[in-house]
Tab-separated table of C-alpha atoms in Angstrom:
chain	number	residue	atom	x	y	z
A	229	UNK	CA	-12.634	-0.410	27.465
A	230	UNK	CA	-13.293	1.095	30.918
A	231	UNK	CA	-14.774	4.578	30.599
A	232	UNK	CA	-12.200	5.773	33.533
A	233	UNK	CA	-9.185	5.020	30.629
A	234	UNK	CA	-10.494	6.744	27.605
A	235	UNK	CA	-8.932	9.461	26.818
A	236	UNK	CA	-11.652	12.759	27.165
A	237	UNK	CA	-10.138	15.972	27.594
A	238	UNK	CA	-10.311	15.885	31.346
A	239	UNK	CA	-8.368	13.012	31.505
A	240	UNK	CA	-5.704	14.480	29.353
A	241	UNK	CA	-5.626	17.803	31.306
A	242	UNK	CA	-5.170	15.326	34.325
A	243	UNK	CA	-1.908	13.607	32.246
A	244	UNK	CA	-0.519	16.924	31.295
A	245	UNK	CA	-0.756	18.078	35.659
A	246	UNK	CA	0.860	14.751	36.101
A	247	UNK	CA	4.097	15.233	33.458
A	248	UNK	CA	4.618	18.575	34.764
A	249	UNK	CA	4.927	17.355	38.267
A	250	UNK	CA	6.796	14.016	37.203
A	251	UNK	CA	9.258	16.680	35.466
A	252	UNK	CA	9.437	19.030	37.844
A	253	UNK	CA	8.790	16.668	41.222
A	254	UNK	CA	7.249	20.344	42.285
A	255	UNK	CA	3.302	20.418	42.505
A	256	UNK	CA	3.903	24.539	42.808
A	257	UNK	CA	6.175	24.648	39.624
A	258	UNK	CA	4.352	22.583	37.713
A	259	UNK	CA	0.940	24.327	38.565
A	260	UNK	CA	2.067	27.944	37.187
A	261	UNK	CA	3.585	25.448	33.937
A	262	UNK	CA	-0.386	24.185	33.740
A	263	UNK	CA	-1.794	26.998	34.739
A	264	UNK	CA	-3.512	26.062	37.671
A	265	UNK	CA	-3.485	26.603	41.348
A	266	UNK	CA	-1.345	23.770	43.219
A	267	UNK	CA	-4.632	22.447	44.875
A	268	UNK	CA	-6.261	21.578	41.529
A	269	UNK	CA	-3.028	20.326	40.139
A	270	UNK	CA	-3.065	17.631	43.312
A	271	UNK	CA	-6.653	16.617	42.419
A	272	UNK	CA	-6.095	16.312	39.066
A	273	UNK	CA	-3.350	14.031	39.846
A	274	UNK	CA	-5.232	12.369	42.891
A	275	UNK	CA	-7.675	11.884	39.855
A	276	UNK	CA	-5.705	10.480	37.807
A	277	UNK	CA	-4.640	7.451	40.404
A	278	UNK	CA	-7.715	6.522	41.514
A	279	UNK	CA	-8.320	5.424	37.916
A	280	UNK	CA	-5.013	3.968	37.322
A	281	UNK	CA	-5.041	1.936	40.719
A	282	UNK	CA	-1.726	2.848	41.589
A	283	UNK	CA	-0.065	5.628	43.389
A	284	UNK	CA	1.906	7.572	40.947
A	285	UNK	CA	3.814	9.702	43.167
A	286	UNK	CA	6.286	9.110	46.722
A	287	UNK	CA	5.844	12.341	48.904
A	288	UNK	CA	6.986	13.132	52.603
A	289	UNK	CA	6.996	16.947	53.521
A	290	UNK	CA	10.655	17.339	52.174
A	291	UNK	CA	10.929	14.901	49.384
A	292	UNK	CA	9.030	13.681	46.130
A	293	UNK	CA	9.713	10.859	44.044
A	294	UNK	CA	7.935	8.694	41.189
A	295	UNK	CA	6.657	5.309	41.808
A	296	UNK	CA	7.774	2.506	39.779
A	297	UNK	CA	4.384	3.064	37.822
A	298	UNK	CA	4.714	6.838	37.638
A	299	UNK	CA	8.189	6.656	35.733
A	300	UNK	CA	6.297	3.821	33.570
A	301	UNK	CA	3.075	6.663	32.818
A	302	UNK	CA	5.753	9.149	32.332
A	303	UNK	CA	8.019	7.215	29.988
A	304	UNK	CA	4.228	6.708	27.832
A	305	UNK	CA	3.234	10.085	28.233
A	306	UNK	CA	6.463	11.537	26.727
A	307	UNK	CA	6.230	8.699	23.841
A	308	UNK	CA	2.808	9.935	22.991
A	309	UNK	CA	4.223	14.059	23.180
A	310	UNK	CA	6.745	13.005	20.458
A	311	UNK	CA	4.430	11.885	18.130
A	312	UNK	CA	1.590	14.795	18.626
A	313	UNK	CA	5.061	16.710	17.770
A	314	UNK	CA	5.688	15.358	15.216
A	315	UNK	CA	2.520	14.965	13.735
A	316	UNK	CA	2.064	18.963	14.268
A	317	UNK	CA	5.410	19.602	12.428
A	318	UNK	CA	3.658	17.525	9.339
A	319	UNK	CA	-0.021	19.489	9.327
A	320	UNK	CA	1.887	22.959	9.434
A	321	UNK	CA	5.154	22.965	7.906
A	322	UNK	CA	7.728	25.483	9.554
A	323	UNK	CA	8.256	28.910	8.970
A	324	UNK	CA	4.586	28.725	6.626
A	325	UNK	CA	6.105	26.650	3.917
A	326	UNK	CA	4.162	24.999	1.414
A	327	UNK	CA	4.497	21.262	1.629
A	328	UNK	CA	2.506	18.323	0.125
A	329	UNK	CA	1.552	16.085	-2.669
A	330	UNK	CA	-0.605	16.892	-5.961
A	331	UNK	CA	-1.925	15.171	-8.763
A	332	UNK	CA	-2.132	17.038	-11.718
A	333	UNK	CA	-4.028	15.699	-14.472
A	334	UNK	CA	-3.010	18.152	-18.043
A	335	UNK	CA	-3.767	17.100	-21.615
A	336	UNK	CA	-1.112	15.792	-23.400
A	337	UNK	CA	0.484	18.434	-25.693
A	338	UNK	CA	-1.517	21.519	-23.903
A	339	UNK	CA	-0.175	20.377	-20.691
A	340	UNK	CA	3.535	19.722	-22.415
A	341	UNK	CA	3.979	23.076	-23.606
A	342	UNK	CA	1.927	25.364	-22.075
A	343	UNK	CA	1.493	23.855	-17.961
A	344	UNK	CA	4.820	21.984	-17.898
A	345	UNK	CA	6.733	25.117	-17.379
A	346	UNK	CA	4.755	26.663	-14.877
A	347	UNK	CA	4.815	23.500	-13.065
A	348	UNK	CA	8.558	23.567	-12.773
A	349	UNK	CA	8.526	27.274	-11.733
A	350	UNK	CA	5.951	26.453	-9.232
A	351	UNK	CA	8.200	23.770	-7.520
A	352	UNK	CA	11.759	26.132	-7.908
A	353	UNK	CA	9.464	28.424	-5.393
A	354	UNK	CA	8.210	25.801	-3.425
A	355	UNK	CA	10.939	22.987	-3.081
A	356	UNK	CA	8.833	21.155	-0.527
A	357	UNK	CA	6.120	20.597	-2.817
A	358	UNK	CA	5.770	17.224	-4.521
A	359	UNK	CA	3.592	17.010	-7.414
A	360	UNK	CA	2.803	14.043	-9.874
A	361	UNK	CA	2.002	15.340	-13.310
A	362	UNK	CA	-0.429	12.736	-15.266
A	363	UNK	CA	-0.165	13.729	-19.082
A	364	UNK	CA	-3.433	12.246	-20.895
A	365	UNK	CA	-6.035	13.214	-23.039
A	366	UNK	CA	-8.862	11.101	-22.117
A	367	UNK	CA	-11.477	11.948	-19.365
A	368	UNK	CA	-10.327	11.262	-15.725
A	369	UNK	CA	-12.744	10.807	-12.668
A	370	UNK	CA	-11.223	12.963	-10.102
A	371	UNK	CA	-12.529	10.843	-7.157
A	372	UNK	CA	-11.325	7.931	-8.698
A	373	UNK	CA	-8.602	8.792	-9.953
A	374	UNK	CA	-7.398	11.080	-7.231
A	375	UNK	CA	-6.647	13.949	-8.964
A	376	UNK	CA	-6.356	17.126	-7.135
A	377	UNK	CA	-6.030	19.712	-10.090
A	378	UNK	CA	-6.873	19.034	-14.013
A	379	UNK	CA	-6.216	21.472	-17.321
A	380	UNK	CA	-9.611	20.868	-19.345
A	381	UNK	CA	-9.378	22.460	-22.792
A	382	UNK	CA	-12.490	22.643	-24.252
A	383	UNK	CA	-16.294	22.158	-23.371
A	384	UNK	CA	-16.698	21.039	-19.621
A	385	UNK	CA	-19.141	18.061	-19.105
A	386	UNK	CA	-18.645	17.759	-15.209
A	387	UNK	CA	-20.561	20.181	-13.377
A	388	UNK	CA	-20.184	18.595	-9.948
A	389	UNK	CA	-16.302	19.962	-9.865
A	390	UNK	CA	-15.149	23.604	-9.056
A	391	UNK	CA	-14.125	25.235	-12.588
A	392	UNK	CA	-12.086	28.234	-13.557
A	393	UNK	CA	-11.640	29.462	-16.267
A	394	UNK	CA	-8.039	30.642	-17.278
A	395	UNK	CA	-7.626	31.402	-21.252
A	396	UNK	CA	-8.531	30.616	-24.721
A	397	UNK	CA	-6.663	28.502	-27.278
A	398	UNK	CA	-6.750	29.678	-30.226
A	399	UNK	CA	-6.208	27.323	-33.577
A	400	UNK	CA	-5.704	28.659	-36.977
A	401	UNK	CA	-3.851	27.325	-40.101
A	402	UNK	CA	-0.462	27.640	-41.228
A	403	UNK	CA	2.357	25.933	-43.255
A	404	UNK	CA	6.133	26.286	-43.688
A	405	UNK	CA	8.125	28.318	-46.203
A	406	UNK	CA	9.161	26.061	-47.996
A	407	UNK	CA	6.001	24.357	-49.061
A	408	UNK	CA	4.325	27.600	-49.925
A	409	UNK	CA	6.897	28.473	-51.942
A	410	UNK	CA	5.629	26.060	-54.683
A	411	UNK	CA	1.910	26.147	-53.412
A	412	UNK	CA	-0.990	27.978	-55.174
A	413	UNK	CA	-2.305	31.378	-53.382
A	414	UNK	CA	-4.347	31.311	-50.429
A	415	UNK	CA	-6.210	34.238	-50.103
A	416	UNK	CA	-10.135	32.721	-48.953
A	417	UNK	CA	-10.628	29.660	-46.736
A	418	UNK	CA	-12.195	28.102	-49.791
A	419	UNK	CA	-9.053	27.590	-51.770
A	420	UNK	CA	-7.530	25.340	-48.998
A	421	UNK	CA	-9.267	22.789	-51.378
A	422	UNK	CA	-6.570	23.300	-53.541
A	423	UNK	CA	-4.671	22.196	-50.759
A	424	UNK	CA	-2.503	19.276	-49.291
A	425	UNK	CA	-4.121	19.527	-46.355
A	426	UNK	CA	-2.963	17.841	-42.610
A	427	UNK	CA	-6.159	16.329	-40.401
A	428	UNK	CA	-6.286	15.896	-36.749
A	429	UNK	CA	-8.399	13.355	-36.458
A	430	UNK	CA	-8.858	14.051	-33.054
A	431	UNK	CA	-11.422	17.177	-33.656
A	432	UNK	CA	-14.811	16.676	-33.563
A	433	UNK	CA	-15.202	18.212	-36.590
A	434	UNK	CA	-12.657	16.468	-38.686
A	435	UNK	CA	-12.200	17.290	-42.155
A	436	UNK	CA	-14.335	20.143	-41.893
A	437	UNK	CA	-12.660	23.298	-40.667
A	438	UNK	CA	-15.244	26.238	-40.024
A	439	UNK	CA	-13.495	29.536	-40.418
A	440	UNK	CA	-15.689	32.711	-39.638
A	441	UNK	CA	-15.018	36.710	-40.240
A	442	UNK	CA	-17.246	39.024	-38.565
A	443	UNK	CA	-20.350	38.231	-39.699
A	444	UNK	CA	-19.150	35.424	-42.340
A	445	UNK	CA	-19.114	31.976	-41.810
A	446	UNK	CA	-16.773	29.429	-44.319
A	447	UNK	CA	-17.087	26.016	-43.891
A	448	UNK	CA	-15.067	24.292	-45.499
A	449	UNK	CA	-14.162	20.225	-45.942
A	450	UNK	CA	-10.802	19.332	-46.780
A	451	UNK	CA	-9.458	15.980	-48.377
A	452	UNK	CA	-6.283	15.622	-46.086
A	453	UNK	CA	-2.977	14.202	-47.235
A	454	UNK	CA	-1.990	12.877	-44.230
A	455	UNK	CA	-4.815	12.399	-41.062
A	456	UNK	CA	-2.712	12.010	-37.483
A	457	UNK	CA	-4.084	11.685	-34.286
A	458	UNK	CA	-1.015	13.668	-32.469
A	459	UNK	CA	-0.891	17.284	-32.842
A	460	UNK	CA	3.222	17.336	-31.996
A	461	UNK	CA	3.168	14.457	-35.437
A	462	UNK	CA	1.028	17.059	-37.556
A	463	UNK	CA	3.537	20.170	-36.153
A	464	UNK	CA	6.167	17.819	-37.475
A	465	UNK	CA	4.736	17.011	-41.167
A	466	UNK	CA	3.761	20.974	-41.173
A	467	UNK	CA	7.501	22.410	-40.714
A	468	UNK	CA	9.110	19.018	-43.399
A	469	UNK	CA	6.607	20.856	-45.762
A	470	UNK	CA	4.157	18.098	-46.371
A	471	UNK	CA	0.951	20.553	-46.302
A	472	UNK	CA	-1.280	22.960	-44.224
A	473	UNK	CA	-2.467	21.988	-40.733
A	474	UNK	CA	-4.358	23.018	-37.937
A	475	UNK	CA	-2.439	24.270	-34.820
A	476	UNK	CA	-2.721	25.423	-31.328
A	477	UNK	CA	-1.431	28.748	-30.290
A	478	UNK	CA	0.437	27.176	-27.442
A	479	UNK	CA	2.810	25.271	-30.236
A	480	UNK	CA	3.094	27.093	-33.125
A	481	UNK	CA	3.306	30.941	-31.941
A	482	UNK	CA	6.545	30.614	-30.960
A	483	UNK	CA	7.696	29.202	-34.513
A	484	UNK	CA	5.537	31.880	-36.686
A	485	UNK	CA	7.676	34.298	-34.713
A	486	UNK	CA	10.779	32.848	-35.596
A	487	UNK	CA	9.839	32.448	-39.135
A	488	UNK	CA	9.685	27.995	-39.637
A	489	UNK	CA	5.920	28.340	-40.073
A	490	UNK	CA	3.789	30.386	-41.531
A	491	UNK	CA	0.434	31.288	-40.185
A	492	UNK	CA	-2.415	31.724	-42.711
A	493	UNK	CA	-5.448	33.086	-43.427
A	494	UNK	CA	-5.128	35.358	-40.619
A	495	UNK	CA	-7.980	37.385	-40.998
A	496	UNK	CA	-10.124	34.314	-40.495
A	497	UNK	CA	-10.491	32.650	-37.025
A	498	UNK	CA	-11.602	28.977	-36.312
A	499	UNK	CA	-13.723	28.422	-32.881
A	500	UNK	CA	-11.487	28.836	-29.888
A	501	UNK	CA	-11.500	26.681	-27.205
A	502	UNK	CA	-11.682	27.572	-23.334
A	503	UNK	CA	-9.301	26.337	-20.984
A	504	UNK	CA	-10.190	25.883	-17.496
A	505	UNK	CA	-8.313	24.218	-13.934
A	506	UNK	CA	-11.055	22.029	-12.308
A	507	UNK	CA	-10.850	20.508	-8.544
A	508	UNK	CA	-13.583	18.846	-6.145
A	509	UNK	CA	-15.453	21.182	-4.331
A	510	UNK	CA	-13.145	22.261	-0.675
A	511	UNK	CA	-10.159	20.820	-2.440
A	512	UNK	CA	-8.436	24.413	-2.684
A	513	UNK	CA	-8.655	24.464	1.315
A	514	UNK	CA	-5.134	22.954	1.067
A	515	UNK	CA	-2.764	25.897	0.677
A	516	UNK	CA	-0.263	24.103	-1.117
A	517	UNK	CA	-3.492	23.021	-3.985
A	518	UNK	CA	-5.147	27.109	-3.625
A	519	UNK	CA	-1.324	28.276	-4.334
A	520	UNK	CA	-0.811	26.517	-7.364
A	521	UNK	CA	-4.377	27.171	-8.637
A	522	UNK	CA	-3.462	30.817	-8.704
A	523	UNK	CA	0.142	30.451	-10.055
A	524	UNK	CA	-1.097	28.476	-12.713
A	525	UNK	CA	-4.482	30.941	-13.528
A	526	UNK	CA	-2.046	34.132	-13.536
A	527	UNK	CA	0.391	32.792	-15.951
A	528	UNK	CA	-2.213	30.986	-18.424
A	529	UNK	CA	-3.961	34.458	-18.593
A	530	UNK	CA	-1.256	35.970	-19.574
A	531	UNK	CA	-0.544	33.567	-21.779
């Protein structure tokens, strides 16, 4: 490309004297609309057709007209102002309103019960927001994956990404009514071998549930009744009475409160887990991304 036709800032400042005058046909007017005396305006512009070849302008003392290839530069130049426009309007939505597109990446039955309902919140505030929830359990690569924002319960294994933490989840044991009706006592984690038991065969631990109290520690292995890999499947079996299983806070609070379940044990706790939002490192620059990051970290510690 010819160096005199690339677009460097002095050759834009020399477009912008031009469209003023071609809109104005006023080298005075457009000046004080540039902000420039009227002399430098008519180099600019004098510029500006030595390296277009043409003459851009038709002047006598009283009149001033375009040239066939001025109203053809003109006609461009106005083109290109549209889409700087509306490119603009797209980097900074009006009025400061959030706009944009996130990935969220939750775990499946954390991110069901517990994120889910923030989420929607989060969008009846920001209605230009657009977010795609991914609901999965395993391990995503961020990069790959493009994930702006992910709900890790648990140990974190990535230390490359930018983690906060924003709870605890907190598992403990509990069955319904109507199965403990006929059950024997439970008074010490060691009589849950006495037990039908429910296994999540998702824990790390398995079978063996570690319950502690103060300074005492009670392991204990159970022989399960039933083993799922689904914690909504094992909240299921729990309330039709089949046994005692292991739940999260986040689904099972609600029905201890109401009375369908039945949480055990109490003064025993089994290890909690942390829960923490992770992004790439200069992700939160993005309002829309740093905005959600703190709805979401207010409401889980409250949680």
């Amino acid at each position: 490309m010819n160096q005199s036709f690339e677009l460097t800032p002095t050759r834009l400042r020399e477009l912008r004297a031009f469209a003023a005058a071609a809109r104005r046909l006023n080298f005075s007017r457009a000046a004080l609309e540039v902000g420039c005396t009227p002399s430098v305006l008519s180099r600019r512009i004098a510029t500006l057709e030595e390296a277009v070849g043409e003459r851009l302008f038709l002047r006598t003392t009283r009149r001033m007209a375009l040239t066939s290839r001025g109203e053809q530069l003109l006609a461009q130049w106005q083109r290109m102002e549209a889409v700087m426009t509306e490119l603009a309007a797209g980097l900074r939505p009006p009025d400061g309103e959030l706009a944009g597109h996130l990935c969220v990446h939750l775990p499946s039955n954390y991110g069901r019960y517990r994120v889910a309902p923030l989420l929607a919140g989060f969008l009846r505030e920001h209605p230009k927001v657009r977010i795609e929830a991914v609901y999965d359990d395993a391990y995503v690569d961020m990069v790959a994956g493009k994930v702006d924002l992910a709900v890790r319960v648990g140990r974190l294994a990535d230390a490359q990404l930018v983690a906060r933490r924003v709870g605890t989840m907190r598992y403990f044991p509990c069955a319904s009514p109507g199965y403990l009706a006929s059950a024997p006592p439970l008074r010490d984690p060691a009589e849950l071998k006495a037990h039908r038991c429910i296994a999540f065969s998702g824990y790390r631990s398995g079978t063996l549930w570690t319950f502690t109290r103060q300074r005492q520690r009670r392991p204990v292995r159970v022989d399960p009744v039933l083993t799922c890999n689904d914690a909504q499947a094992i909240r299921d079996a729990v309330l039709a009475g089949v046994g005692i299983g292991l739940q999260g806070d986040y689904m099972a609070s609600g029905l201890v409160a109401e009375g369908s379940l039945v949480e055990l044990l109490a003064e025993w706790q089994l290890p909690a887990h942390p829960v923490h939002l992770l992004w790439l490192p200069g992700a939160d620059r993005t309002p829309a991304l740093r905005r959600l990051i703190d709805h979401l970290a207010a409401a889980l510690a409250q949680a």
